[in-house]
Amino acid sequence: MRLPDKFKNTMRSLLEGEADAFFATYAQPRTAGLRINGLKLGLTEYEERFRDDGRAGFGSAGRTADPIPWAAGGVYIGEEDRPGKHLHYYLGLYYIQEPSAMLPAELLDVRPGHRVLDLCAAPGGKSTQLAAKLAGRGLLVTNDNAAERTKALAKNTERAGMANAIVTNEEPAALAAAFGDFFDRVLVDAPCSGEGMFRKDEDMIREWERHSVERCAAMQEAILREAAKLVAPGGKLLYSTCTFSPKENELSVARLLSERPDFDVVPLEAPPEWGLAPGRPDWLAAEDTFGLPEERLAQLAGTVRVWPHRARGEGHYAALLVRRPEPGAEAGESVAPANDGDWQFPPLPAPPAIAAAAKRPGRGEASPRGKKPAGKGTAGKGPATSAEDDPRDKLLAFAKTTLPGWRPRGTLYRRGEQLYLQPEELPDLGRLNAVRPGLLLGSATKHRFEPSQALAMGLRMEDAALSLRLRSGDGDALRYMKGETLQPEPAAIVGTDGEPAPGRGWTLVCIDGFPAGWGRWDGTILKNELLPGWRWI
């Protein structure tokens, strides 16, 4: 691997006696990993259910998983593993992710009930990690400013079964204007020069030579400034990059500390066996540190790095910051109630007049803690609905007959024929570009409700009145994932209790106990409703 001379000279200057060990890693195989999706099961359960009979998506039967020390559910995988070719990948049971990239979401201290923003989220690996920590409670806004990248982001959120998330395509400044200091946790995995990606993707070397460290640092400055505006008093901000440059790491954090005296670095202490290295404020000796007092500059030693010669990861930097509570106020965090759910969705309101929408109160202002911002549920809900054509009726009729075990919680949102379930914590989005304004439930057409693939992926096998339960080793499982029509025995169509069930209609197809998609059972054949973009290739 030919590394740029400028990069090599800089790293030798910084690492000194460690430089040879660092450069030696470029002759070694890259590290790779995956993370079990905690929304669906844990690593131990995955091992117990699938390892012994050879149905696991990685490793061989009887082989103990090699855990990633800093990531719950994370494991290292070897060259012989092909987890992206296994049906469990398509079922959303795990996400393939570079090991050090799992560190930031772990450090952010996300808990059920929090309001969380993943600001630079595509393709969505860290968002799926954050969603698992929310455990279906609270709110996750996952955003990327590149429209093309939000396609993969939306699909990964749906595959993971995330029911309390929305996907937006906005610039950080637009989100700051719309939400204010609304979020308990904000993750900024910032665009960077990608020095920690060289071993994973040699194309990143050419990108590094085209896009200077200085240019990336300027971009990070703008992103961090807006991100800080989105953090509630007492809330936390995690800044991370996959690069080694102190100009993009310690210096970016120093700039924010100089601009926002209400933010402090939370010292990150990791067990020695993790192999993490502390931040290096001394590397900024030749830089302009914006008049930051020495005691504030020293806080940067509490940030951390993953170095490939010290730990099993390609490379990452992470800094956790906390916003001080407002004077006289106690630090508080939003807490959403447990998901008990009911069927009494609020009505779909008529849209306000354009002039009224423009004057909507609360836009661009922070909401009082624990209260919904003004205007919730009034804009963008679609045309007025007559009593004779209420899409809720079609949804409720479908759910009561097809999903008797489903207990959703949230607010209905209508966009044309499509119905979404939005988290109750979500304020009015105003004019923000919401690629997925909630969990897409399906389409309420003139005659019926047709469920979405996203809804299927967020269900449990036991929710469905009719389900076809397959194993990943079955021929029918692969045929279904390829989009083929199936002809199961009638006794194979079962109810919520797993016993053969009479009836016809929408059927949840499950593989190894987890939903894969929909089919329509007519008593003889199961018509495959798996969309082309979700099929096994």
Coordinates of C-alpha atoms in Angstrom, one line a residue:
M1 CA 0.0 0.0 0.0
R2 CA 1.5 3.3 -1.1
L3 CA 0.8 5.9 1.6
P4 CA 1.2 9.6 0.8
D5 CA 4.5 11.1 1.9
K6 CA 2.8 14.0 3.6
F7 CA 0.7 11.5 5.7
K8 CA 3.8 9.4 6.6
N9 CA 5.8 12.4 7.6
T10 CA 3.0 13.8 9.8
M11 CA 2.4 10.5 11.5
R12 CA 6.1 9.9 12.2
S13 CA 6.3 13.3 13.8
L14 CA 3.2 12.6 16.0
L15 CA 3.8 9.0 17.0
E16 CA 7.6 9.1 17.3
G17 CA 8.6 5.7 18.8
E18 CA 5.3 4.2 18.0
A19 CA 5.4 5.0 14.3
D20 CA 7.0 1.8 13.1
A21 CA 4.4 -0.3 14.9
F22 CA 1.7 1.9 13.4
F23 CA 2.9 1.6 9.8
A24 CA 3.4 -2.1 10.2
T25 CA -0.4 -2.5 10.5
Y26 CA -0.7 -1.6 6.8
A27 CA 0.9 -4.9 5.8
Q28 CA -1.7 -6.8 8.0
P29 CA -5.3 -7.8 7.1
R30 CA -7.8 -5.2 8.0
T31 CA -10.1 -5.8 11.0
A32 CA -13.8 -6.5 10.3
G33 CA -16.8 -7.0 12.5
L34 CA -20.6 -7.1 12.9
R35 CA -23.0 -6.2 15.6
I36 CA -26.0 -8.2 16.6
N37 CA -29.2 -6.1 16.4
G38 CA -30.3 -5.6 20.1
L39 CA -33.8 -4.7 18.9
K40 CA -34.3 -8.3 17.9
L41 CA -32.1 -10.4 20.1
G42 CA -28.8 -10.4 22.0
L43 CA -25.4 -12.0 21.1
T44 CA -25.8 -14.8 23.7
E45 CA -29.3 -15.7 22.4
Y46 CA -28.0 -15.6 18.8
E47 CA -25.2 -18.0 19.7
E48 CA -27.5 -20.3 21.6
R49 CA -30.1 -20.4 18.9
F50 CA -28.0 -20.7 15.7
R51 CA -24.4 -21.6 16.3
D52 CA -24.7 -25.3 17.1
D53 CA -26.8 -26.2 14.1
G54 CA -24.8 -24.2 11.7
R55 CA -27.4 -21.6 10.9
A56 CA -25.4 -18.6 12.2
G57 CA -24.5 -15.9 9.7
F58 CA -20.8 -15.9 10.7
G59 CA -18.3 -18.4 12.0
S60 CA -18.6 -22.1 12.2
A61 CA -20.6 -24.4 14.4
G62 CA -19.1 -24.7 17.8
R63 CA -16.8 -21.7 17.4
T64 CA -17.0 -19.2 20.2
A65 CA -17.6 -15.6 19.0
D66 CA -14.7 -13.2 19.5
P67 CA -16.3 -10.2 21.1
I68 CA -15.4 -6.6 20.4
P69 CA -14.7 -5.3 24.0
W70 CA -16.2 -1.8 23.6
A71 CA -19.4 -2.8 21.8
A72 CA -22.4 -4.6 23.2
G73 CA -23.2 -7.4 20.7
G74 CA -20.2 -6.7 18.6
V75 CA -18.0 -9.5 17.3
Y76 CA -14.9 -9.7 15.1
I77 CA -15.3 -11.7 12.0
G78 CA -12.6 -13.4 9.9
E79 CA -11.8 -13.6 6.2
E80 CA -13.7 -16.9 5.9
D81 CA -17.0 -15.3 7.1
R82 CA -19.5 -14.1 4.6
P83 CA -22.2 -12.5 6.8
G84 CA -23.6 -10.3 4.0
K85 CA -24.5 -13.5 2.0
H86 CA -26.6 -15.0 4.8
L87 CA -30.3 -14.6 5.2
H88 CA -29.8 -13.3 8.7
Y89 CA -28.3 -10.1 7.2
Y90 CA -31.5 -9.6 5.2
L91 CA -33.6 -10.2 8.3
G92 CA -31.8 -7.4 10.1
L93 CA -30.4 -9.7 12.8
Y94 CA -27.0 -8.0 12.6
Y95 CA -25.3 -5.0 11.0
I96 CA -21.8 -5.4 9.4
Q97 CA -19.6 -2.6 10.8
E98 CA -16.0 -1.9 11.2
P99 CA -15.1 -2.5 14.9
S100 CA -13.8 0.9 15.9
A101 CA -16.8 2.6 14.3
M102 CA -18.9 0.9 17.0
L103 CA -17.2 3.0 19.7
P104 CA -19.0 6.4 19.4
A105 CA -22.5 5.2 19.9
E106 CA -21.4 3.1 22.9
L107 CA -19.8 6.2 24.6
L108 CA -22.8 8.4 24.1
D109 CA -24.7 6.9 27.1
V110 CA -28.1 6.6 25.3
R111 CA -30.9 5.2 27.4
P112 CA -34.6 4.3 26.8
G113 CA -36.7 7.4 26.6
H114 CA -34.0 9.8 25.4
R115 CA -34.4 12.1 22.4
V116 CA -31.5 11.3 20.2
L117 CA -30.1 12.9 17.0
D118 CA -27.6 11.2 14.7
L119 CA -26.6 14.2 12.6
C120 CA -24.4 12.7 9.9
A121 CA -25.9 9.2 9.9
A122 CA -25.7 7.5 6.5
P123 CA -25.5 4.6 5.8
G124 CA -27.0 4.1 9.3
G125 CA -24.7 1.7 11.3
K126 CA -24.5 4.0 14.3
S127 CA -28.2 4.8 14.1
T128 CA -29.1 1.1 14.4
Q129 CA -26.8 0.9 17.4
L130 CA -28.5 3.9 19.0
A131 CA -31.9 2.5 18.3
A132 CA -31.1 -0.7 20.1
K133 CA -30.1 1.3 23.2
L134 CA -33.4 3.2 23.1
A135 CA -35.3 -0.2 23.1
G136 CA -38.3 1.2 21.3
R137 CA -38.8 4.2 23.6
G138 CA -38.1 7.9 23.1
L139 CA -37.1 9.3 19.7
L140 CA -34.3 8.9 17.2
V141 CA -33.9 11.4 14.4
T142 CA -31.4 10.1 11.9
N143 CA -30.2 12.6 9.3
D144 CA -27.8 13.0 6.4
N145 CA -27.4 16.1 4.2
A146 CA -26.8 14.0 1.0
A147 CA -30.1 13.0 -0.6
E148 CA -28.6 10.0 -2.3
R149 CA -27.2 8.6 0.9
T150 CA -30.5 8.8 2.7
K151 CA -31.8 5.9 0.5
A152 CA -29.5 3.5 2.2
L153 CA -30.1 5.1 5.5
A154 CA -33.8 4.7 5.3
K155 CA -33.5 1.1 4.2
N156 CA -31.1 0.2 7.1
T157 CA -33.5 1.8 9.6
E158 CA -36.3 -0.3 8.2
R159 CA -34.4 -3.5 8.1
A160 CA -33.4 -3.1 11.7
G161 CA -37.0 -2.8 12.7
M162 CA -36.8 0.7 14.1
A163 CA -40.3 1.9 15.1
N164 CA -39.4 5.1 16.9
A165 CA -37.2 6.8 14.3
I166 CA -37.5 9.3 11.5
V167 CA -35.1 9.9 8.6
T168 CA -34.4 13.5 7.5
N169 CA -32.3 15.0 4.7
E170 CA -31.3 18.4 5.9
E171 CA -28.3 20.6 6.7
P172 CA -27.4 20.9 10.4
A173 CA -28.4 24.6 10.4
A174 CA -32.0 23.7 9.3
L175 CA -32.3 21.2 12.0
A176 CA -31.0 23.6 14.6
A177 CA -33.6 26.2 13.5
A178 CA -36.4 23.7 13.6
F179 CA -35.7 21.9 16.8
G180 CA -33.6 24.2 19.0
D181 CA -32.0 22.6 22.0
F182 CA -34.4 19.6 22.0
F183 CA -32.1 16.6 22.1
D184 CA -30.8 14.7 25.2
R185 CA -28.1 13.1 23.0
V186 CA -26.5 14.2 19.7
L187 CA -24.0 12.1 17.7
V188 CA -21.8 13.9 15.2
D189 CA -19.7 11.3 13.3
A190 CA -18.3 14.0 11.1
P191 CA -17.2 13.8 7.5
C192 CA -13.4 13.7 7.6
S193 CA -10.2 13.0 5.7
G194 CA -10.6 9.3 6.4
E195 CA -7.1 8.3 7.5
G196 CA -8.5 5.5 9.5
M197 CA -10.1 4.0 6.3
F198 CA -6.9 3.6 4.3
R199 CA -6.4 -0.1 5.1
K200 CA -10.1 -0.8 4.6
D201 CA -10.4 1.1 1.3
E202 CA -7.4 2.2 -0.7
D203 CA -9.6 4.6 -2.6
M204 CA -9.7 6.7 0.5
I205 CA -6.0 7.5 -0.1
R206 CA -6.8 9.2 -3.3
E207 CA -9.7 11.0 -1.6
W208 CA -7.3 12.2 1.1
E209 CA -4.9 13.7 -1.4
R210 CA -7.8 15.6 -3.1
H211 CA -9.5 16.8 0.1
S212 CA -7.1 18.4 2.5
V213 CA -7.2 18.1 6.2
E214 CA -7.7 21.8 6.5
R215 CA -10.8 21.7 4.3
C216 CA -12.3 18.9 6.3
A217 CA -11.6 20.8 9.6
A218 CA -13.4 23.9 8.2
M219 CA -16.5 21.7 7.4
Q220 CA -16.4 20.1 10.8
E221 CA -16.3 23.5 12.5
A222 CA -19.6 24.5 10.8
I223 CA -21.2 21.1 11.7
L224 CA -20.2 21.2 15.3
R225 CA -21.3 24.8 15.8
E226 CA -24.9 23.8 14.7
A227 CA -24.8 20.5 16.5
A228 CA -24.2 22.2 19.8
K229 CA -27.3 24.3 19.4
L230 CA -29.3 21.1 19.3
V231 CA -28.2 19.8 22.7
A232 CA -30.5 20.3 25.6
P233 CA -29.2 21.7 28.9
G234 CA -27.7 18.7 30.7
G235 CA -27.5 16.8 27.4
K236 CA -24.5 15.2 25.8
L237 CA -22.7 15.6 22.4
L238 CA -20.4 12.9 21.0
Y239 CA -18.0 14.1 18.3
S240 CA -16.1 11.5 16.3
T241 CA -14.1 11.0 13.2
C242 CA -12.4 8.1 11.5
T243 CA -9.2 10.1 11.0
F244 CA -6.0 10.6 13.1
S245 CA -5.3 14.3 12.4
P246 CA -5.3 16.5 15.5
K247 CA -6.5 19.3 13.3
E248 CA -9.7 17.4 12.7
N249 CA -9.9 16.0 16.2
E250 CA -8.5 17.8 19.3
L251 CA -8.5 21.2 17.5
S252 CA -12.1 20.9 16.3
V253 CA -13.2 20.2 19.9
A254 CA -11.0 23.0 21.2
R255 CA -12.7 25.4 18.8
L256 CA -16.1 24.4 20.1
L257 CA -15.0 24.7 23.7
S258 CA -13.8 28.3 23.0
E259 CA -17.1 29.2 21.4
R260 CA -19.4 27.5 23.9
P261 CA -18.2 27.9 27.5
D262 CA -21.3 26.0 28.6
F263 CA -19.8 22.7 27.2
D264 CA -17.2 20.6 29.0
V265 CA -15.4 17.4 28.0
V266 CA -16.6 14.3 29.8
P267 CA -13.4 12.3 30.6
L268 CA -13.5 8.9 28.9
E269 CA -11.9 6.1 30.9
A270 CA -11.7 2.7 29.3
P271 CA -10.3 -0.6 30.7
P272 CA -6.7 -1.1 29.7
E273 CA -7.6 -4.2 27.7
W274 CA -9.6 -2.1 25.3
G275 CA -6.3 -0.6 24.0
L276 CA -7.6 2.9 23.6
A277 CA -5.3 5.9 23.8
P278 CA -6.1 9.3 25.4
G279 CA -6.4 12.6 23.5
R280 CA -3.3 14.7 22.9
P281 CA -3.7 18.4 23.7
D282 CA 0.1 18.6 23.5
W283 CA -0.2 18.0 19.7
L284 CA -1.8 21.4 19.4
A285 CA 1.3 23.3 20.7
A286 CA 1.9 24.8 17.2
E287 CA -1.7 25.6 16.6
D288 CA -3.9 28.6 17.3
T289 CA -6.2 27.3 20.1
F290 CA -8.5 30.3 20.0
G291 CA -7.5 31.7 23.4
L292 CA -8.8 28.6 25.2
P293 CA -7.6 28.7 28.9
E294 CA -5.0 26.0 29.8
E295 CA -7.3 24.2 32.1
R296 CA -10.0 23.9 29.4
L297 CA -7.4 22.8 26.8
A298 CA -6.2 20.1 29.2
Q299 CA -9.7 18.6 29.1
L300 CA -8.8 17.2 25.6
A301 CA -6.8 14.5 27.3
G302 CA -10.1 13.0 28.3
T303 CA -11.0 12.2 24.6
V304 CA -9.9 8.9 23.1
R305 CA -8.5 7.3 20.0
V306 CA -8.5 3.8 18.5
W307 CA -5.1 3.2 17.0
P308 CA -4.7 0.1 14.8
H309 CA -1.4 -0.9 16.4
R310 CA -2.9 -0.7 19.9
A311 CA -6.4 -2.1 19.4
R312 CA -8.2 -4.3 16.9
G313 CA -9.8 -1.5 14.9
E314 CA -9.0 0.6 11.8
G315 CA -8.9 3.9 13.7
H316 CA -11.3 6.4 15.3
Y317 CA -11.4 9.5 17.5
A318 CA -14.2 10.3 20.0
A319 CA -14.9 13.2 22.3
L320 CA -17.9 13.2 24.7
L321 CA -19.1 16.7 25.8
V322 CA -21.8 17.7 28.2
R323 CA -23.8 20.9 28.1
R324 CA -24.1 22.5 31.6
P325 CA -27.6 22.9 33.0
E326 CA -29.0 26.4 33.0
P327 CA -28.4 28.3 36.2
G328 CA -30.8 27.4 38.9
A329 CA -32.1 24.4 36.9
E330 CA -31.6 20.8 37.6
A331 CA -30.2 18.6 34.8
G332 CA -33.1 16.7 33.3
E333 CA -33.6 14.3 30.5
S334 CA -36.8 13.3 28.7
V335 CA -38.2 9.9 29.6
A336 CA -40.9 8.2 27.5
P337 CA -43.3 5.8 29.1
A338 CA -43.1 2.1 28.4
N339 CA -44.8 0.9 25.3
D340 CA -48.3 -0.3 26.4
G341 CA -50.1 1.0 23.2
D342 CA -53.7 1.1 22.2
W343 CA -55.8 1.4 19.1
Q344 CA -57.2 4.9 19.7
F345 CA -55.1 6.8 17.3
P346 CA -55.8 10.5 17.2
P347 CA -57.8 11.7 14.1
L348 CA -56.0 12.9 11.0
P349 CA -56.6 16.6 11.0
A350 CA -57.3 18.8 8.0
P351 CA -54.2 20.9 6.9
P352 CA -54.1 24.5 7.9
A353 CA -54.1 27.3 5.3
I354 CA -50.8 28.2 3.8
A355 CA -50.8 31.5 5.6
A356 CA -51.5 29.9 8.9
A357 CA -48.7 27.4 8.4
A358 CA -46.3 30.2 7.8
K359 CA -47.3 31.8 11.1
R360 CA -47.3 28.5 13.0
P361 CA -46.2 29.2 16.6
G362 CA -43.1 27.6 18.0
R363 CA -41.2 27.1 14.7
G364 CA -37.5 27.5 15.3
E365 CA -37.9 27.7 19.0
A366 CA -36.9 25.2 21.7
S367 CA -39.8 23.5 23.3
P368 CA -40.2 23.4 27.1
R369 CA -38.7 20.3 28.5
G370 CA -41.2 17.4 28.6
K371 CA -43.8 19.3 26.6
K372 CA -44.8 19.0 22.9
P373 CA -43.9 22.0 20.9
A374 CA -46.7 24.1 19.6
G375 CA -48.2 23.0 16.3
K376 CA -47.8 19.3 16.9
G377 CA -50.0 17.3 14.5
T378 CA -51.2 20.2 12.5
A379 CA -49.1 20.4 9.4
G380 CA -48.3 18.1 6.5
K381 CA -51.0 15.6 7.3
G382 CA -52.5 15.4 3.9
P383 CA -56.0 16.3 2.7
A384 CA -59.0 16.4 5.0
T385 CA -60.6 13.0 5.5
S386 CA -64.3 12.4 5.4
A387 CA -66.0 10.0 7.8
E388 CA -66.7 7.7 4.9
D389 CA -63.1 7.5 3.8
D390 CA -61.1 7.6 7.0
P391 CA -57.8 5.7 6.3
R392 CA -57.6 4.9 10.0
D393 CA -60.6 2.6 9.5
K394 CA -58.8 0.6 6.9
L395 CA -55.7 0.4 9.1
L396 CA -57.6 -0.6 12.1
A397 CA -59.6 -3.2 10.2
F398 CA -56.3 -4.7 8.8
A399 CA -54.6 -4.7 12.2
K400 CA -57.5 -6.3 14.1
T401 CA -57.7 -9.2 11.6
T402 CA -54.1 -9.5 10.6
L403 CA -52.1 -8.3 13.6
P404 CA -54.0 -9.1 16.7
G405 CA -50.8 -9.2 18.8
W406 CA -49.5 -5.8 17.6
R407 CA -49.5 -3.0 20.2
P408 CA -48.1 0.2 18.6
R409 CA -47.8 3.5 20.3
G410 CA -47.5 6.9 18.5
T411 CA -49.3 9.4 16.3
L412 CA -50.6 8.7 12.8
Y413 CA -49.2 10.8 9.9
R414 CA -50.6 10.7 6.4
R415 CA -48.7 11.5 3.2
G416 CA -51.0 10.9 0.3
E417 CA -52.1 7.2 0.5
Q418 CA -49.2 6.3 2.9
L419 CA -49.7 6.1 6.6
Y420 CA -46.8 6.5 9.1
L421 CA -46.6 6.0 12.8
Q422 CA -44.6 8.8 14.4
P423 CA -43.1 8.7 17.9
E424 CA -45.1 10.7 20.4
E425 CA -42.0 12.7 21.3
L426 CA -41.7 14.1 17.8
P427 CA -42.4 17.8 17.5
D428 CA -43.8 19.4 14.4
L429 CA -41.3 19.0 11.5
G430 CA -42.5 22.1 9.7
R431 CA -40.8 22.3 6.3
L432 CA -38.0 19.9 7.1
N433 CA -37.4 17.3 4.4
A434 CA -38.4 14.1 6.1
V435 CA -37.5 11.1 3.9
R436 CA -39.2 8.8 6.4
P437 CA -41.4 10.8 8.7
G438 CA -42.0 7.8 10.9
L439 CA -42.5 4.1 10.6
L440 CA -44.2 3.5 7.2
L441 CA -47.2 1.3 8.0
G442 CA -48.4 1.0 4.5
S443 CA -50.9 2.5 2.0
A444 CA -54.6 3.1 2.6
T445 CA -55.9 2.8 -1.0
K446 CA -59.5 3.4 -2.0
H447 CA -60.5 -0.2 -1.3
R448 CA -58.1 -1.5 1.4
F449 CA -55.0 -1.1 3.5
E450 CA -51.8 -2.7 2.1
P451 CA -49.0 -3.2 4.7
S452 CA -45.4 -2.1 4.0
Q453 CA -42.1 -4.1 4.2
A454 CA -41.0 -1.6 7.0
L455 CA -44.0 -2.7 9.1
A456 CA -43.2 -6.4 8.6
M457 CA -39.6 -5.8 9.8
G458 CA -40.7 -4.1 13.0
L459 CA -43.1 -6.9 14.0
R460 CA -42.7 -10.0 16.1
M461 CA -43.6 -13.4 14.7
E462 CA -46.3 -13.7 17.4
D463 CA -48.1 -10.5 16.3
A464 CA -49.6 -12.1 13.2
A465 CA -52.8 -13.9 12.9
L466 CA -51.3 -15.9 10.0
S467 CA -47.6 -16.6 9.6
L468 CA -45.5 -19.0 7.7
R469 CA -42.5 -20.1 9.8
L470 CA -39.5 -21.2 7.9
R471 CA -35.9 -22.1 8.8
S472 CA -32.9 -20.5 7.0
G473 CA -31.8 -24.0 5.8
D474 CA -35.2 -24.6 4.1
G475 CA -35.5 -24.4 0.4
D476 CA -38.7 -22.4 0.7
A477 CA -36.8 -19.7 2.8
L478 CA -34.4 -19.0 0.0
R479 CA -37.2 -19.2 -2.6
Y480 CA -39.2 -16.6 -0.7
M481 CA -36.2 -14.3 -0.4
K482 CA -35.7 -14.6 -4.2
G483 CA -39.3 -13.4 -4.8
E484 CA -40.8 -16.8 -5.8
T485 CA -44.3 -17.9 -5.1
L486 CA -44.6 -20.7 -2.5
Q487 CA -46.9 -23.7 -2.1
P488 CA -46.8 -24.6 1.5
E489 CA -48.9 -27.2 3.1
P490 CA -52.0 -25.6 4.6
A491 CA -51.0 -26.8 8.1
A492 CA -47.8 -24.7 7.7
I493 CA -49.8 -21.5 8.0
V494 CA -50.1 -21.0 11.7
G495 CA -51.6 -18.5 14.2
T496 CA -50.2 -16.5 17.1
D497 CA -49.9 -19.7 19.1
G498 CA -47.9 -21.5 16.5
E499 CA -50.8 -23.9 15.8
P500 CA -52.3 -24.4 12.3
A501 CA -54.8 -21.6 11.7
P502 CA -57.7 -21.3 9.3
G503 CA -58.2 -18.2 7.1
R504 CA -56.7 -16.5 4.1
G505 CA -55.1 -13.2 3.4
W506 CA -52.0 -11.3 4.5
T507 CA -49.5 -13.6 6.0
L508 CA -46.3 -12.7 7.8
V509 CA -43.4 -14.8 6.4
C510 CA -40.8 -15.5 9.1
I511 CA -37.4 -17.2 8.9
D512 CA -35.7 -18.5 12.0
G513 CA -38.3 -16.8 14.1
F514 CA -38.0 -13.3 12.6
P515 CA -40.1 -11.5 10.0
A516 CA -38.8 -11.5 6.4
G517 CA -41.8 -9.9 4.7
W518 CA -45.4 -10.4 3.5
G519 CA -47.2 -13.0 1.4
R520 CA -50.9 -13.4 0.6
W521 CA -52.3 -16.9 1.3
D522 CA -55.3 -18.1 -0.7
G523 CA -55.5 -21.6 0.8
T524 CA -53.3 -23.1 -1.9
I525 CA -50.4 -20.8 -2.8
L526 CA -48.7 -18.0 -1.0
K527 CA -48.2 -15.0 -3.3
N528 CA -44.9 -13.4 -2.7
E529 CA -45.2 -9.7 -1.7
L530 CA -41.5 -9.1 -1.1
L531 CA -40.4 -6.0 -2.9
P532 CA -37.6 -6.4 -5.5
G533 CA -35.2 -4.2 -3.5
W534 CA -35.5 -6.5 -0.5
R535 CA -34.8 -9.7 -2.3
W536 CA -31.8 -12.0 -1.8
I537 CA -29.1 -11.5 -4.5

